[in-house]
Amino acid sequence: MDTLFTKIINREIPAKFIYEDDQVVAFHDIAPQAPVHFLVVPKQHIRTLADVTEQDIPLLGHIVFTAQRLAKELGCEEGFRVVMNTNEDGGQTVYHIHMHVLGQRQMHWPPG
Ligand code: AMP
């Protein structure tokens, strides 16, 4: 399945990469909503968070672990927010699961 993020992973579309390993990549969001805003994206294509299965649990753990580790490395020791927009009502626009990581500004709740 060729998604925008698959093309970024395959270096067919440029992105500002922060991190890569055998399971995930991380790159800066093209339209940042905070001074730090990057995405952690699995190399495996899964459409939405609602499509994950039990066998994806280790991958999901790896995504969350990578998100917090990179957040701290990028200066968000005081706090950050992770978000996985899911399907239309959840505000998802790219149908290849990804975790947003936002930091270095005060977050509010509810997000609106
Ligand atoms: P979502 O709306 O949760 O599916 O998030 C998709 C995110 O991908 C948005 O925050 C976009 O700004 C971001 N995005 C779209 N195209 C690119 C790109 N070429 N490089 C980096 N981020 C992108």
PDB file of N, CA and C and ligand atoms in Angstrom, residues 4-5 8 13 27-31 37 39 85 91-94 98 100, ligand 1:
ATOM      1  N   LEU A   4       1.337   8.379   1.585  1.00  0.00           N
ATOM      2  CA  LEU A   4       2.275   9.488   1.679  1.00  0.00           C
ATOM      3  C   LEU A   4       3.457   9.104   2.582  1.00  0.00           C
ATOM      4  N   PHE A   5       3.139   8.452   3.692  1.00  0.00           N
ATOM      5  CA  PHE A   5       4.210   8.134   4.640  1.00  0.00           C
ATOM      6  C   PHE A   5       5.090   6.992   4.128  1.00  0.00           C
ATOM      7  N   ILE A   8       7.556   8.715   2.053  1.00  0.00           N
ATOM      8  CA  ILE A   8       8.583   9.371   2.885  1.00  0.00           C
ATOM      9  C   ILE A   8       9.573   8.323   3.400  1.00  0.00           C
ATOM     10  N   ILE A  13       9.726  11.038  -1.196  1.00  0.00           N
ATOM     11  CA  ILE A  13       9.329  12.401  -0.847  1.00  0.00           C
ATOM     12  C   ILE A  13      10.245  12.828   0.299  1.00  0.00           C
ATOM     13  N   PHE A  27      10.035  11.837  11.866  1.00  0.00           N
ATOM     14  CA  PHE A  27      10.412  13.035  11.114  1.00  0.00           C
ATOM     15  C   PHE A  27       9.532  14.196  11.569  1.00  0.00           C
ATOM     16  N   HIS A  28      10.016  15.411  11.309  1.00  0.00           N
ATOM     17  CA  HIS A  28       9.289  16.605  11.720  1.00  0.00           C
ATOM     18  C   HIS A  28       8.016  16.768  10.879  1.00  0.00           C
ATOM     19  N   ASP A  29       6.934  17.178  11.543  1.00  0.00           N
ATOM     20  CA  ASP A  29       5.676  17.449  10.837  1.00  0.00           C
ATOM     21  C   ASP A  29       5.863  18.673   9.935  1.00  0.00           C
ATOM     22  N   ILE A  30       5.314  18.608   8.739  1.00  0.00           N
ATOM     23  CA  ILE A  30       5.480  19.695   7.759  1.00  0.00           C
ATOM     24  C   ILE A  30       4.693  20.949   8.168  1.00  0.00           C
ATOM     25  N   ALA A  31       3.681  20.782   9.009  1.00  0.00           N
ATOM     26  CA  ALA A  31       2.865  21.918   9.471  1.00  0.00           C
ATOM     27  C   ALA A  31       2.826  21.900  10.997  1.00  0.00           C
ATOM     28  N   HIS A  37       7.269  19.354  16.987  1.00  0.00           N
ATOM     29  CA  HIS A  37       6.144  18.551  16.493  1.00  0.00           C
ATOM     30  C   HIS A  37       6.701  17.561  15.477  1.00  0.00           C
ATOM     31  N   LEU A  39       6.508  13.202  14.061  1.00  0.00           N
ATOM     32  CA  LEU A  39       5.657  12.027  13.902  1.00  0.00           C
ATOM     33  C   LEU A  39       6.510  10.773  14.027  1.00  0.00           C
ATOM     34  N   ASN A  85      -4.529  10.512  15.981  1.00  0.00           N
ATOM     35  CA  ASN A  85      -5.835  10.792  15.392  1.00  0.00           C
ATOM     36  C   ASN A  85      -6.305   9.542  14.651  1.00  0.00           C
ATOM     37  N   GLY A  91     -10.068  13.067  13.262  1.00  0.00           N
ATOM     38  CA  GLY A  91      -9.242  14.081  12.600  1.00  0.00           C
ATOM     39  C   GLY A  91      -8.078  13.522  11.809  1.00  0.00           C
ATOM     40  N   GLN A  92      -8.106  12.224  11.505  1.00  0.00           N
ATOM     41  CA  GLN A  92      -7.000  11.621  10.757  1.00  0.00           C
ATOM     42  C   GLN A  92      -7.062  12.038   9.291  1.00  0.00           C
ATOM     43  N   THR A  93      -5.914  12.408   8.740  1.00  0.00           N
ATOM     44  CA  THR A  93      -5.868  12.782   7.317  1.00  0.00           C
ATOM     45  C   THR A  93      -4.950  11.865   6.510  1.00  0.00           C
ATOM     46  N   VAL A  94      -3.957  11.271   7.162  1.00  0.00           N
ATOM     47  CA  VAL A  94      -3.061  10.340   6.465  1.00  0.00           C
ATOM     48  C   VAL A  94      -3.336   8.940   7.026  1.00  0.00           C
ATOM     49  N   HIS A  98       0.307   6.833  12.794  1.00  0.00           N
ATOM     50  CA  HIS A  98       1.429   7.670  13.223  1.00  0.00           C
ATOM     51  C   HIS A  98       1.090   8.293  14.555  1.00  0.00           C
ATOM     52  N   HIS A 100       1.677  11.582  16.745  1.00  0.00           N
ATOM     53  CA  HIS A 100       2.161  12.963  16.840  1.00  0.00           C
ATOM     54  C   HIS A 100       2.827  13.147  18.201  1.00  0.00           C
TER      55      HIS A 100
HETATM   56  P1  AMP B   1      -3.205  13.298  10.807  1.00  0.00           P
HETATM   57  O1  AMP B   1      -4.040  14.458  10.399  1.00  0.00           O
HETATM   58  O2  AMP B   1      -3.294  12.924  12.264  1.00  0.00           O
HETATM   59  O3  AMP B   1      -3.433  12.115   9.889  1.00  0.00           O
HETATM   60  O4  AMP B   1      -1.705  13.766  10.654  1.00  0.00           O
HETATM   61  C1  AMP B   1      -1.040  13.852   9.435  1.00  0.00           C
HETATM   62  C2  AMP B   1       0.067  14.814   9.643  1.00  0.00           C
HETATM   63  O5  AMP B   1       0.997  14.656   8.580  1.00  0.00           O
HETATM   64  C3  AMP B   1      -0.334  16.289   9.644  1.00  0.00           C
HETATM   65  O6  AMP B   1       0.013  16.892  10.886  1.00  0.00           O
HETATM   66  C4  AMP B   1       0.434  16.878   8.478  1.00  0.00           C
HETATM   67  O7  AMP B   1       0.896  18.190   8.729  1.00  0.00           O
HETATM   68  C5  AMP B   1       1.570  15.903   8.326  1.00  0.00           C
HETATM   69  N1  AMP B   1       2.167  15.852   6.984  1.00  0.00           N
HETATM   70  C6  AMP B   1       1.518  15.837   5.794  1.00  0.00           C
HETATM   71  N2  AMP B   1       2.398  15.775   4.775  1.00  0.00           N
HETATM   72  C7  AMP B   1       3.631  15.739   5.345  1.00  0.00           C
HETATM   73  C8  AMP B   1       4.961  15.694   4.829  1.00  0.00           C
HETATM   74  N3  AMP B   1       5.202  15.654   3.496  1.00  0.00           N
HETATM   75  N4  AMP B   1       5.991  15.694   5.702  1.00  0.00           N
HETATM   76  C9  AMP B   1       5.752  15.765   7.032  1.00  0.00           C
HETATM   77  N5  AMP B   1       4.530  15.792   7.580  1.00  0.00           N
HETATM   78  C10 AMP B   1       3.479  15.790   6.762  1.00  0.00           C
END
